[in-house]
Amino acid sequence: MAIDFDIPEDAKAIRLKVRQWVEDECIPAEKRLKDKASFKTVLDELRVKARAAGLWLPFIPKEYGGMGLGPLANALVQMELGRSHLGALSMNSQGPDDATMLTLLAHGTEYQKEKFLKPLLAGEKRVCYSMTEKAAGADATGMRTTAVKDGNENYILNGEKWFSSAASAADMALVMARTDPDAPRHQQFSTFIVELPNPGYNIKRDIKTMAVEGELSHIMGGGHSEIEIKDLVVPAENLLGGEGQGFNMGQHRLAYGRLRHGMHNVAMAQRALDMAAAHVTKRETFGKPLHERQGVQFMLAECASELYMARLMLLHIAYKAEKGMDLRQENSIAKVFLAHMVHKVVDTAIQLHGALGYSQDTPLASWYTHIRSQRLVDGPDEVHKWTVGRNVIKAYQQHGTTASAAGGDLI
């Protein structure tokens, strides 16, 4: 029996529609922002057009106003949206809002869905996710922010958070805190919905990073905030998913976030490769067209190979998601690979552009400084490699072979 790599026609159609949307609307809108047009005006206009075209919330069920796409079709869409930093924003599919919508859909009460989910779905509000702490780093179970119940009405939170992405643009925050230090390690934490601004949730600063920043970086959710949480009062009805469920819900949302980053990385890498190919076909050096040089062709070939592997990874993971299969091992492998892939492809595109690539006359330089974070966010390389490696050892000890943990049993 042959393995079927055909993509359903309806999924192909929506991919093409989104590809044209990004090319015809989002990338031209980038230039309007560079020309100092109002971000709110540009985004509002894009979103009106997107909704009219039926391009809104691709991963959200139709009964909640979304497109109702499954994992495969959504993967194809996300692999187009990442070609522009306005792509996901235009269709209300941006992080960290997207993962929060999915969390609220799966775990929110009716009250929480009405009060917090609906404005997110409508694109009226934005959210941030406050989990990471200086003291804990990549170990979420090491967080020290506490939540103590004050009678039956409220929880009082105290602690600090670090690298809360999009906090400076958010209207609400999901805050993870320890509610029961005596419970099993992964059941000590709970998640709370906090409306912003709030005097108990103090944004001390947006942390300066190596990423190239523009005037709109923080407005668009690119900021990473340091937060002081002091005597923050949260109503008990804002507890999400029940006490002790914070860690498990967090891992689920991070799993989607890793894949979304990877899908957008594929789109960004493809646009970088397209730019490089366009550039080398227009330039001559030492009396010879640049694209005729074997070394240049080798560089382009390596990028194309990386993208081919990246797409296969994501489509296989989407297939497993469609089937409800366990994809944790593949997710960790892909998270590391895709972060390195986009870094390599963008770096190669910069090299082929020469001094122009090093300048900010193209988006390549800002992409390059931004994507370095991909090897740190949602778990650094080392944590995921550690996870994958442990699974390889475990598979060998149980079965005498590493095939199930190393891609030998793909489906």
Coordinates of N, CA and C in Angstrom, one line a residue, residues 184-406:
P184 N 2.2 17.0 44.7 CA 3.2 16.5 43.7 C 3.7 17.6 42.8
R185 N 4.9 17.6 42.4 CA 5.6 18.7 41.8 C 4.8 19.3 40.6
H186 N 4.2 18.5 39.8 CA 3.5 19.1 38.6 C 2.0 19.4 38.9
Q187 N 1.6 19.3 40.2 CA 0.3 19.7 40.6 C 0.2 20.8 41.6
Q188 N 1.4 21.5 41.8 CA 1.5 22.6 42.7 C 1.0 23.9 42.2
F189 N 0.8 24.0 40.9 CA 0.6 25.3 40.2 C -0.8 25.5 39.6
S190 N -1.2 26.8 39.6 CA -2.5 27.1 39.1 C -2.4 28.3 38.2
T191 N -3.4 28.5 37.3 CA -3.3 29.7 36.4 C -4.5 30.6 36.7
F192 N -4.2 31.9 36.7 CA -5.2 32.9 37.0 C -5.3 33.9 35.8
I193 N -6.6 34.4 35.6 CA -6.8 35.4 34.6 C -6.8 36.7 35.3
V194 N -6.0 37.6 34.9 CA -5.8 38.9 35.5 C -6.2 40.0 34.5
E195 N -7.1 40.9 34.8 CA -7.5 42.0 34.0 C -6.4 43.1 34.2
L196 N -6.0 43.7 33.1 CA -5.0 44.8 33.1 C -5.6 46.1 32.6
P197 N -5.0 47.2 33.1 CA -4.0 47.4 34.1 C -4.5 47.1 35.5
N198 N -3.6 46.7 36.3 CA -3.9 46.3 37.7 C -2.7 46.8 38.6
P199 N -3.0 47.5 39.7 CA -1.9 48.0 40.5 C -1.0 46.9 41.1
G200 N -1.6 45.7 41.2 CA -0.8 44.5 41.8 C 0.0 43.9 40.7
Y201 N -0.1 44.3 39.5 CA 0.7 43.7 38.4 C 1.4 44.8 37.7
N202 N 2.6 45.1 38.2 CA 3.4 46.2 37.8 C 4.5 45.9 36.8
I203 N 4.3 46.5 35.6 CA 5.3 46.3 34.6 C 6.5 47.2 34.9
K204 N 7.6 46.6 35.4 CA 8.7 47.4 35.8 C 9.5 48.0 34.6
R205 N 9.6 47.2 33.5 CA 10.3 47.6 32.3 C 10.1 46.6 31.2
D206 N 10.3 47.0 30.0 CA 10.4 46.1 28.9 C 11.9 45.8 28.7
I207 N 12.3 44.6 28.8 CA 13.7 44.2 28.8 C 14.3 44.4 27.4
K208 N 15.4 45.1 27.4 CA 16.1 45.3 26.1 C 16.8 44.0 25.7
T209 N 16.7 43.7 24.5 CA 17.3 42.4 24.0 C 18.2 42.8 22.7
M210 N 18.8 41.8 22.2 CA 19.6 42.0 21.0 C 18.8 42.2 19.7
A211 N 17.5 41.9 19.8 CA 16.6 42.1 18.6 C 16.5 43.6 18.2
V212 N 16.5 43.8 16.9 CA 16.3 45.1 16.4 C 14.9 45.6 16.7
E213 N 14.8 46.7 17.3 CA 13.5 47.2 17.7 C 13.1 48.5 16.9
G214 N 11.8 48.5 16.6 CA 11.3 49.7 15.9 C 10.3 50.4 16.8
E215 N 9.7 51.5 16.3 CA 8.7 52.2 17.1 C 7.5 51.3 17.5
L216 N 7.2 50.3 16.6 CA 6.0 49.6 16.8 C 6.3 48.2 17.5
S217 N 7.5 47.9 17.9 CA 7.8 46.6 18.4 C 7.0 46.2 19.5
H218 N 6.8 47.1 20.5 CA 6.1 46.7 21.7 C 4.6 46.7 21.5
I219 N 4.1 47.7 20.7 CA 2.7 47.7 20.4 C 2.3 46.4 19.7
M220 N 3.1 45.9 18.8 CA 2.8 44.7 18.1 C 3.0 43.4 18.9
G221 N 3.4 43.6 20.2 CA 3.6 42.4 21.1 C 5.0 41.9 21.1
G222 N 6.0 42.7 20.6 CA 7.3 42.2 20.6 C 8.1 42.4 21.9
G223 N 7.5 43.1 22.8 CA 8.2 43.4 24.1 C 8.2 42.2 25.0
H224 N 9.2 42.2 25.9 CA 9.4 41.2 26.9 C 9.5 41.9 28.2
S225 N 8.5 41.8 29.1 CA 8.4 42.6 30.3 C 8.9 41.9 31.5
E226 N 9.4 42.7 32.4 CA 9.7 42.3 33.8 C 8.6 42.8 34.7
I227 N 8.0 41.8 35.4 CA 6.8 42.2 36.2 C 7.0 42.0 37.7
E228 N 6.5 42.9 38.5 CA 6.4 42.8 39.9 C 5.0 42.5 40.3
I229 N 4.8 41.4 41.0 CA 3.4 41.0 41.4 C 3.4 41.2 42.9
K230 N 2.6 42.1 43.4 CA 2.6 42.4 44.8 C 1.1 42.6 45.3
D231 N 0.7 41.7 46.2 CA -0.6 41.7 46.8 C -1.7 41.8 45.7
L232 N -1.5 41.1 44.6 CA -2.4 41.1 43.5 C -3.7 40.3 43.8
V233 N -4.8 40.9 43.9 CA -6.1 40.3 44.2 C -6.8 39.8 43.0
V234 N -7.0 38.5 42.9 CA -7.7 37.8 41.8 C -8.9 37.1 42.3
P235 N -10.1 37.4 41.7 CA -11.3 36.7 42.1 C -11.2 35.2 41.9
A236 N -11.7 34.4 42.7 CA -11.7 33.0 42.6 C -12.3 32.5 41.3
E237 N -13.3 33.3 40.8 CA -13.9 32.9 39.5 C -13.0 33.0 38.3
N238 N -11.8 33.7 38.6 CA -10.8 33.8 37.5 C -9.8 32.7 37.5
L239 N -9.9 31.7 38.4 CA -9.0 30.6 38.4 C -9.4 29.7 37.2
L240 N -8.4 29.5 36.3 CA -8.6 28.8 35.1 C -8.3 27.3 35.2
G241 N -9.2 26.4 34.9 CA -9.0 25.0 34.8 C -8.9 24.3 36.2
G242 N -9.0 25.0 37.3 CA -9.0 24.3 38.6 C -7.6 24.4 39.2
E243 N -7.6 24.3 40.5 CA -6.3 24.3 41.3 C -5.4 23.1 40.9
G244 N -4.1 23.3 40.7 CA -3.2 22.3 40.4 C -3.1 21.9 39.0
Q245 N -3.8 22.6 38.1 CA -3.8 22.3 36.7 C -3.0 23.2 35.8
G246 N -2.3 24.2 36.5 CA -1.6 25.2 35.8 C -0.4 24.6 34.9
F247 N 0.3 23.7 35.5 CA 1.5 23.2 34.8 C 1.0 22.4 33.5
N248 N 0.1 21.5 33.7 CA -0.4 20.7 32.5 C -1.0 21.6 31.4
M249 N -1.8 22.6 31.8 CA -2.4 23.5 30.8 C -1.2 24.3 30.1
G250 N -0.2 24.7 30.9 CA 0.9 25.4 30.4 C 1.7 24.7 29.4
Q251 N 1.9 23.4 29.6 CA 2.6 22.5 28.7 C 1.9 22.4 27.4
H252 N 0.5 22.2 27.5 CA -0.3 22.1 26.3 C -0.2 23.3 25.4
R253 N -0.3 24.5 26.1 CA -0.3 25.7 25.3 C 1.1 26.0 24.7
L254 N 2.1 25.6 25.4 CA 3.5 25.8 24.9 C 3.7 24.9 23.7
A255 N 3.1 23.7 23.8 CA 3.3 22.7 22.7 C 2.7 23.3 21.4
Y256 N 1.6 24.0 21.5 CA 1.0 24.6 20.3 C 1.9 25.8 19.9
G257 N 2.4 26.6 20.9 CA 3.2 27.7 20.6 C 4.5 27.3 19.8
R258 N 5.1 26.2 20.2 CA 6.3 25.7 19.6 C 6.0 25.4 18.1
L259 N 4.9 24.8 17.9 CA 4.6 24.4 16.5 C 4.3 25.7 15.7
R260 N 3.5 26.7 16.3 CA 3.2 27.9 15.6 C 4.5 28.7 15.2
H261 N 5.4 28.7 16.2 CA 6.7 29.3 15.9 C 7.4 28.6 14.7
G262 N 7.4 27.3 14.7 CA 8.0 26.5 13.7 C 7.3 26.8 12.3
M263 N 6.0 26.8 12.3 CA 5.3 27.1 11.1 C 5.6 28.5 10.5
H264 N 5.7 29.5 11.4 CA 6.0 30.8 10.9 C 7.5 30.9 10.5
N265 N 8.3 30.1 11.1 CA 9.7 30.0 10.7 C 9.9 29.5 9.3
V266 N 9.1 28.5 8.9 CA 9.1 28.0 7.6 C 8.7 29.1 6.6
A267 N 7.7 29.9 6.9 CA 7.3 31.0 6.0 C 8.3 32.0 5.9
M268 N 8.9 32.4 7.0 CA 10.0 33.4 7.0 C 11.2 33.0 6.2
A269 N 11.6 31.7 6.4 CA 12.7 31.2 5.7 C 12.5 31.1 4.2
Q270 N 11.2 30.8 3.8 CA 10.9 30.7 2.4 C 11.0 32.1 1.8
R271 N 10.5 33.1 2.5 CA 10.5 34.5 2.0 C 12.0 34.9 1.9
A272 N 12.8 34.6 2.9 CA 14.3 34.9 2.8 C 14.9 34.3 1.6
L273 N 14.6 33.0 1.4 CA 15.2 32.3 0.2 C 14.7 32.9 -1.1
D274 N 13.5 33.3 -1.2 CA 12.9 34.0 -2.4 C 13.7 35.3 -2.6
M275 N 13.9 36.0 -1.5 CA 14.6 37.3 -1.6 C 16.1 37.1 -2.1
A276 N 16.7 36.0 -1.6 CA 18.1 35.7 -2.0 C 18.1 35.3 -3.5
A277 N 17.2 34.5 -3.9 CA 17.2 34.0 -5.3 C 17.0 35.2 -6.2
A278 N 16.1 36.1 -5.8 CA 15.8 37.3 -6.6 C 17.0 38.2 -6.7
H279 N 17.8 38.3 -5.6 CA 18.9 39.2 -5.6 C 20.1 38.7 -6.4
V280 N 20.4 37.4 -6.3 CA 21.5 36.8 -7.0 C 21.2 36.7 -8.6
T281 N 20.0 36.7 -9.0 CA 19.7 36.7 -10.4 C 19.8 38.1 -11.0
K282 N 19.9 39.1 -10.2 CA 20.0 40.5 -10.7 C 21.4 41.1 -10.6
R283 N 22.3 40.4 -9.9 CA 23.6 41.0 -9.7 C 24.7 40.3 -10.5
E284 N 25.7 41.1 -10.8 CA 27.0 40.6 -11.4 C 28.1 40.9 -10.5
T285 N 29.1 40.0 -10.4 CA 30.4 40.3 -9.7 C 31.5 39.8 -10.6
F286 N 32.5 40.6 -10.8 CA 33.7 40.2 -11.6 C 33.3 39.8 -13.0
G287 N 32.3 40.4 -13.5 CA 31.9 40.2 -14.9 C 31.1 38.9 -15.1
K288 N 30.5 38.4 -14.0 CA 29.7 37.1 -14.2 C 28.5 37.2 -13.3
P289 N 27.3 36.8 -13.9 CA 26.1 36.8 -13.0 C 26.3 36.0 -11.8
L290 N 25.8 36.5 -10.6 CA 26.1 35.9 -9.4 C 25.4 34.5 -9.3
H291 N 24.2 34.4 -9.9 CA 23.5 33.1 -9.8 C 24.2 32.0 -10.6
E292 N 25.2 32.3 -11.5 CA 25.9 31.2 -12.2 C 27.0 30.6 -11.4
R293 N 27.4 31.2 -10.3 CA 28.5 30.7 -9.5 C 28.1 29.5 -8.7
Q294 N 28.9 28.4 -8.8 CA 28.5 27.2 -8.2 C 28.4 27.3 -6.7
G295 N 29.3 28.1 -6.0 CA 29.2 28.3 -4.6 C 27.8 28.9 -4.2
V296 N 27.3 29.8 -5.0 CA 26.0 30.4 -4.7 C 24.9 29.4 -4.8
Q297 N 25.0 28.6 -5.9 CA 24.0 27.5 -6.1 C 24.0 26.5 -4.9
F298 N 25.2 26.2 -4.4 CA 25.3 25.3 -3.3 C 24.6 25.9 -2.1
M299 N 24.8 27.2 -1.8 CA 24.2 27.9 -0.7 C 22.6 27.8 -0.8
L300 N 22.1 28.1 -2.0 CA 20.7 28.0 -2.2 C 20.2 26.6 -2.1
A301 N 21.0 25.6 -2.5 CA 20.6 24.2 -2.4 C 20.4 23.8 -0.9
E302 N 21.4 24.2 -0.1 CA 21.3 23.9 1.3 C 20.1 24.5 2.0
C303 N 19.7 25.7 1.6 CA 18.5 26.3 2.2 C 17.3 25.6 1.7
A304 N 17.2 25.2 0.4 CA 16.1 24.5 -0.1 C 15.9 23.1 0.6
S305 N 17.0 22.5 0.9 CA 17.0 21.2 1.6 C 16.5 21.3 3.0
E306 N 16.9 22.4 3.7 CA 16.5 22.6 5.1 C 14.9 22.9 5.1
L307 N 14.5 23.6 4.1 CA 13.0 23.9 4.1 C 12.2 22.7 3.7
Y308 N 12.8 21.8 2.9 CA 12.1 20.5 2.5 C 11.9 19.7 3.8
M309 N 13.0 19.5 4.6 CA 12.9 18.7 5.8 C 11.9 19.4 6.8
A310 N 12.0 20.7 6.9 CA 11.1 21.4 7.8 C 9.7 21.2 7.5
R311 N 9.3 21.3 6.2 CA 7.9 21.1 5.8 C 7.4 19.7 6.1
L312 N 8.3 18.7 5.8 CA 7.9 17.3 6.0 C 7.7 17.1 7.5
M313 N 8.5 17.7 8.4 CA 8.4 17.5 9.8 C 7.0 18.0 10.3
L314 N 6.7 19.3 9.8 CA 5.5 19.9 10.3 C 4.2 19.2 9.7
L315 N 4.3 18.7 8.5 CA 3.1 18.0 7.9 C 2.9 16.7 8.6
H316 N 4.0 16.0 9.0 CA 3.9 14.7 9.7 C 3.3 14.9 11.1
I317 N 3.7 16.0 11.8 CA 3.2 16.3 13.1 C 1.7 16.7 13.0
A318 N 1.4 17.4 11.9 CA -0.1 17.8 11.7 C -0.9 16.5 11.4
Y319 N -0.3 15.6 10.7 CA -1.0 14.3 10.4 C -1.2 13.6 11.8
K320 N -0.2 13.5 12.6 CA -0.4 12.8 13.9 C -1.5 13.5 14.8
A321 N -1.5 14.9 14.7 CA -2.5 15.6 15.4 C -3.9 15.3 14.9
E322 N -4.0 15.2 13.6 CA -5.3 14.9 13.0 C -5.8 13.6 13.5
K323 N -4.9 12.6 13.7 CA -5.2 11.3 14.2 C -5.3 11.1 15.7
G324 N -5.0 12.2 16.4 CA -5.0 12.2 17.9 C -3.9 11.3 18.4
M325 N -2.8 11.3 17.7 CA -1.6 10.5 18.2 C -0.7 11.3 19.0
D326 N 0.1 10.6 19.8 CA 1.1 11.2 20.7 C 2.2 11.8 19.8
L327 N 2.4 13.1 19.9 CA 3.4 13.8 19.1 C 4.5 14.5 19.9
R328 N 4.6 14.2 21.2 CA 5.5 15.0 22.0 C 7.0 14.8 21.6
Q329 N 7.4 13.6 21.2 CA 8.8 13.4 20.8 C 9.1 14.2 19.5
E330 N 8.2 14.1 18.5 CA 8.3 14.8 17.3 C 8.3 16.3 17.5
N331 N 7.5 16.8 18.4 CA 7.4 18.2 18.7 C 8.7 18.8 19.2
S332 N 9.3 18.0 20.1 CA 10.6 18.5 20.6 C 11.7 18.5 19.6
I333 N 11.7 17.4 18.7 CA 12.7 17.4 17.6 C 12.5 18.5 16.7
A334 N 11.2 18.8 16.3 CA 11.0 19.8 15.4 C 11.3 21.2 15.9
K335 N 11.0 21.4 17.2 CA 11.2 22.7 17.9 C 12.7 23.1 17.7
V336 N 13.6 22.2 18.0 CA 15.0 22.5 17.9 C 15.4 22.6 16.4
F337 N 15.0 21.7 15.6 CA 15.4 21.8 14.1 C 14.9 23.0 13.5
L338 N 13.7 23.4 13.7 CA 13.1 24.5 13.0 C 13.7 25.9 13.4
A339 N 14.1 25.9 14.7 CA 14.8 27.1 15.1 C 16.1 27.3 14.5
H340 N 16.9 26.2 14.3 CA 18.2 26.3 13.6 C 18.0 26.5 12.1
M341 N 17.0 25.9 11.6 CA 16.7 26.0 10.1 C 16.5 27.5 9.7
V342 N 15.6 28.2 10.4 CA 15.3 29.5 10.0 C 16.6 30.4 10.2
H343 N 17.3 30.1 11.3 CA 18.5 30.9 11.5 C 19.5 30.7 10.4
K344 N 19.7 29.5 9.9 CA 20.6 29.2 8.8 C 20.2 29.8 7.5
V345 N 18.9 29.7 7.2 CA 18.4 30.2 5.9 C 18.5 31.8 5.9
V346 N 18.1 32.4 7.0 CA 18.1 33.9 7.0 C 19.6 34.4 7.0
D347 N 20.4 33.7 7.7 CA 21.9 34.0 7.7 C 22.4 33.9 6.2
T348 N 22.1 32.8 5.6 CA 22.6 32.6 4.2 C 22.0 33.7 3.3
A349 N 20.8 34.1 3.5 CA 20.2 35.2 2.6 C 20.9 36.5 2.9
I350 N 21.3 36.8 4.1 CA 22.1 38.0 4.4 C 23.4 37.9 3.7
Q351 N 24.0 36.8 3.7 CA 25.4 36.6 3.1 C 25.3 36.8 1.6
L352 N 24.2 36.3 1.0 CA 24.1 36.5 -0.5 C 23.7 37.9 -0.8
H353 N 23.1 38.6 0.1 CA 22.8 40.0 -0.2 C 24.0 41.0 0.1
G354 N 25.0 40.4 0.7 CA 26.2 41.2 1.0 C 25.9 42.3 2.0
A355 N 26.5 43.5 1.7 CA 26.3 44.6 2.7 C 24.8 45.0 2.8
L356 N 24.0 44.8 1.7 CA 22.6 45.2 1.7 C 21.9 44.3 2.7
G357 N 22.3 43.1 2.8 CA 21.7 42.2 3.8 C 22.0 42.6 5.2
Y358 N 23.2 43.1 5.5 CA 23.5 43.6 6.8 C 22.8 44.9 7.2
S359 N 22.4 45.6 6.2 CA 21.7 46.9 6.5 C 20.3 46.6 6.9
Q360 N 19.5 47.6 7.2 CA 18.1 47.5 7.5 C 17.2 48.0 6.4
D361 N 17.8 48.0 5.1 CA 17.0 48.3 4.0 C 16.2 47.1 3.5
T362 N 16.5 45.9 4.0 CA 15.6 44.7 3.9 C 15.2 44.3 5.3
P363 N 14.2 43.4 5.4 CA 13.9 42.9 6.7 C 14.8 41.9 7.3
L364 N 15.8 41.4 6.5 CA 16.6 40.3 6.9 C 17.4 40.5 8.2
A365 N 17.9 41.7 8.4 CA 18.7 42.0 9.6 C 17.8 41.9 10.9
S366 N 16.6 42.5 10.8 CA 15.7 42.5 12.0 C 15.2 41.1 12.2
W367 N 15.0 40.3 11.1 CA 14.6 38.9 11.3 C 15.7 38.1 12.0
Y368 N 16.9 38.4 11.6 CA 18.1 37.6 12.2 C 18.2 37.8 13.7
T369 N 18.1 39.1 14.1 CA 18.2 39.3 15.6 C 17.0 38.8 16.3
H370 N 15.9 38.8 15.7 CA 14.7 38.3 16.4 C 14.7 36.7 16.5
I371 N 15.1 36.0 15.4 CA 14.9 34.6 15.4 C 16.0 33.9 16.3
R372 N 17.0 34.6 16.7 CA 17.9 34.0 17.7 C 17.2 33.6 18.9
S373 N 16.1 34.3 19.3 CA 15.4 33.9 20.5 C 14.7 32.6 20.3
Q374 N 14.5 32.1 19.1 CA 13.8 30.8 18.9 C 14.4 29.7 19.6
R375 N 15.7 29.7 19.8 CA 16.4 28.7 20.5 C 16.3 28.8 22.0
L376 N 15.6 29.8 22.5 CA 15.4 30.0 23.9 C 14.0 29.9 24.3
V377 N 13.1 30.4 23.5 CA 11.7 30.5 23.9 C 11.0 29.2 23.9
D378 N 9.9 29.0 24.7 CA 9.2 27.7 24.7 C 10.1 26.6 25.0
G379 N 11.1 26.8 25.9 CA 12.0 25.7 26.2 C 13.3 25.8 25.3
P380 N 14.5 26.0 25.9 CA 15.7 26.1 25.1 C 16.0 24.8 24.5
D381 N 17.0 24.9 23.5 CA 17.4 23.7 22.8 C 17.8 22.6 23.7
E382 N 18.5 22.9 24.8 CA 19.1 21.9 25.6 C 18.0 21.0 26.3
V383 N 16.9 21.7 26.7 CA 15.8 21.0 27.4 C 15.1 20.0 26.5
H384 N 14.9 20.4 25.2 CA 14.2 19.6 24.3 C 15.2 18.4 23.8
K385 N 16.4 18.7 23.7 CA 17.4 17.6 23.3 C 17.5 16.6 24.5
W386 N 17.4 17.1 25.7 CA 17.4 16.3 26.9 C 16.2 15.3 26.9
T387 N 15.0 15.9 26.6 CA 13.8 15.1 26.5 C 13.9 14.1 25.4
V388 N 14.3 14.5 24.2 CA 14.4 13.5 23.1 C 15.4 12.4 23.4
G389 N 16.6 12.8 24.0 CA 17.6 11.8 24.4 C 17.1 10.8 25.4
R390 N 16.4 11.3 26.4 CA 15.9 10.4 27.4 C 14.9 9.4 26.8
N391 N 14.1 9.9 25.8 CA 13.2 9.0 25.2 C 13.9 7.9 24.3
V392 N 15.0 8.3 23.7 CA 15.8 7.3 22.9 C 16.3 6.2 23.9
I393 N 16.8 6.6 25.0 CA 17.3 5.6 26.0 C 16.2 4.7 26.5
K394 N 15.1 5.4 26.8 CA 13.9 4.7 27.3 C 13.4 3.6 26.3
A395 N 13.3 4.1 25.0 CA 12.9 3.2 24.0 C 13.8 1.9 23.8
Y396 N 15.1 2.2 23.9 CA 16.0 1.1 23.8 C 15.9 0.1 25.0
Q397 N 15.8 0.7 26.2 CA 15.7 -0.2 27.4 C 14.4 -1.0 27.3
Q398 N 13.3 -0.5 26.8 CA 12.0 -1.2 26.7 C 11.9 -2.2 25.6
H399 N 12.5 -1.8 24.4 CA 12.2 -2.6 23.2 C 13.5 -3.1 22.5
G400 N 14.7 -2.7 23.0 CA 15.9 -3.2 22.4 C 16.2 -2.5 21.1
T401 N 15.5 -1.4 20.8 CA 15.7 -0.6 19.6 C 15.3 0.8 19.9
T402 N 15.8 1.8 19.2 CA 15.5 3.2 19.4 C 14.5 3.7 18.3
A403 N 14.0 2.8 17.5 CA 13.2 3.2 16.3 C 12.0 4.0 16.7
S404 N 11.3 3.7 17.7 CA 10.1 4.4 18.1 C 10.4 5.8 18.5
A405 N 11.6 6.1 19.0 CA 11.9 7.4 19.5 C 12.8 8.2 18.5
A406 N 13.1 7.5 17.4 CA 14.0 8.2 16.4 C 13.4 8.2 15.0

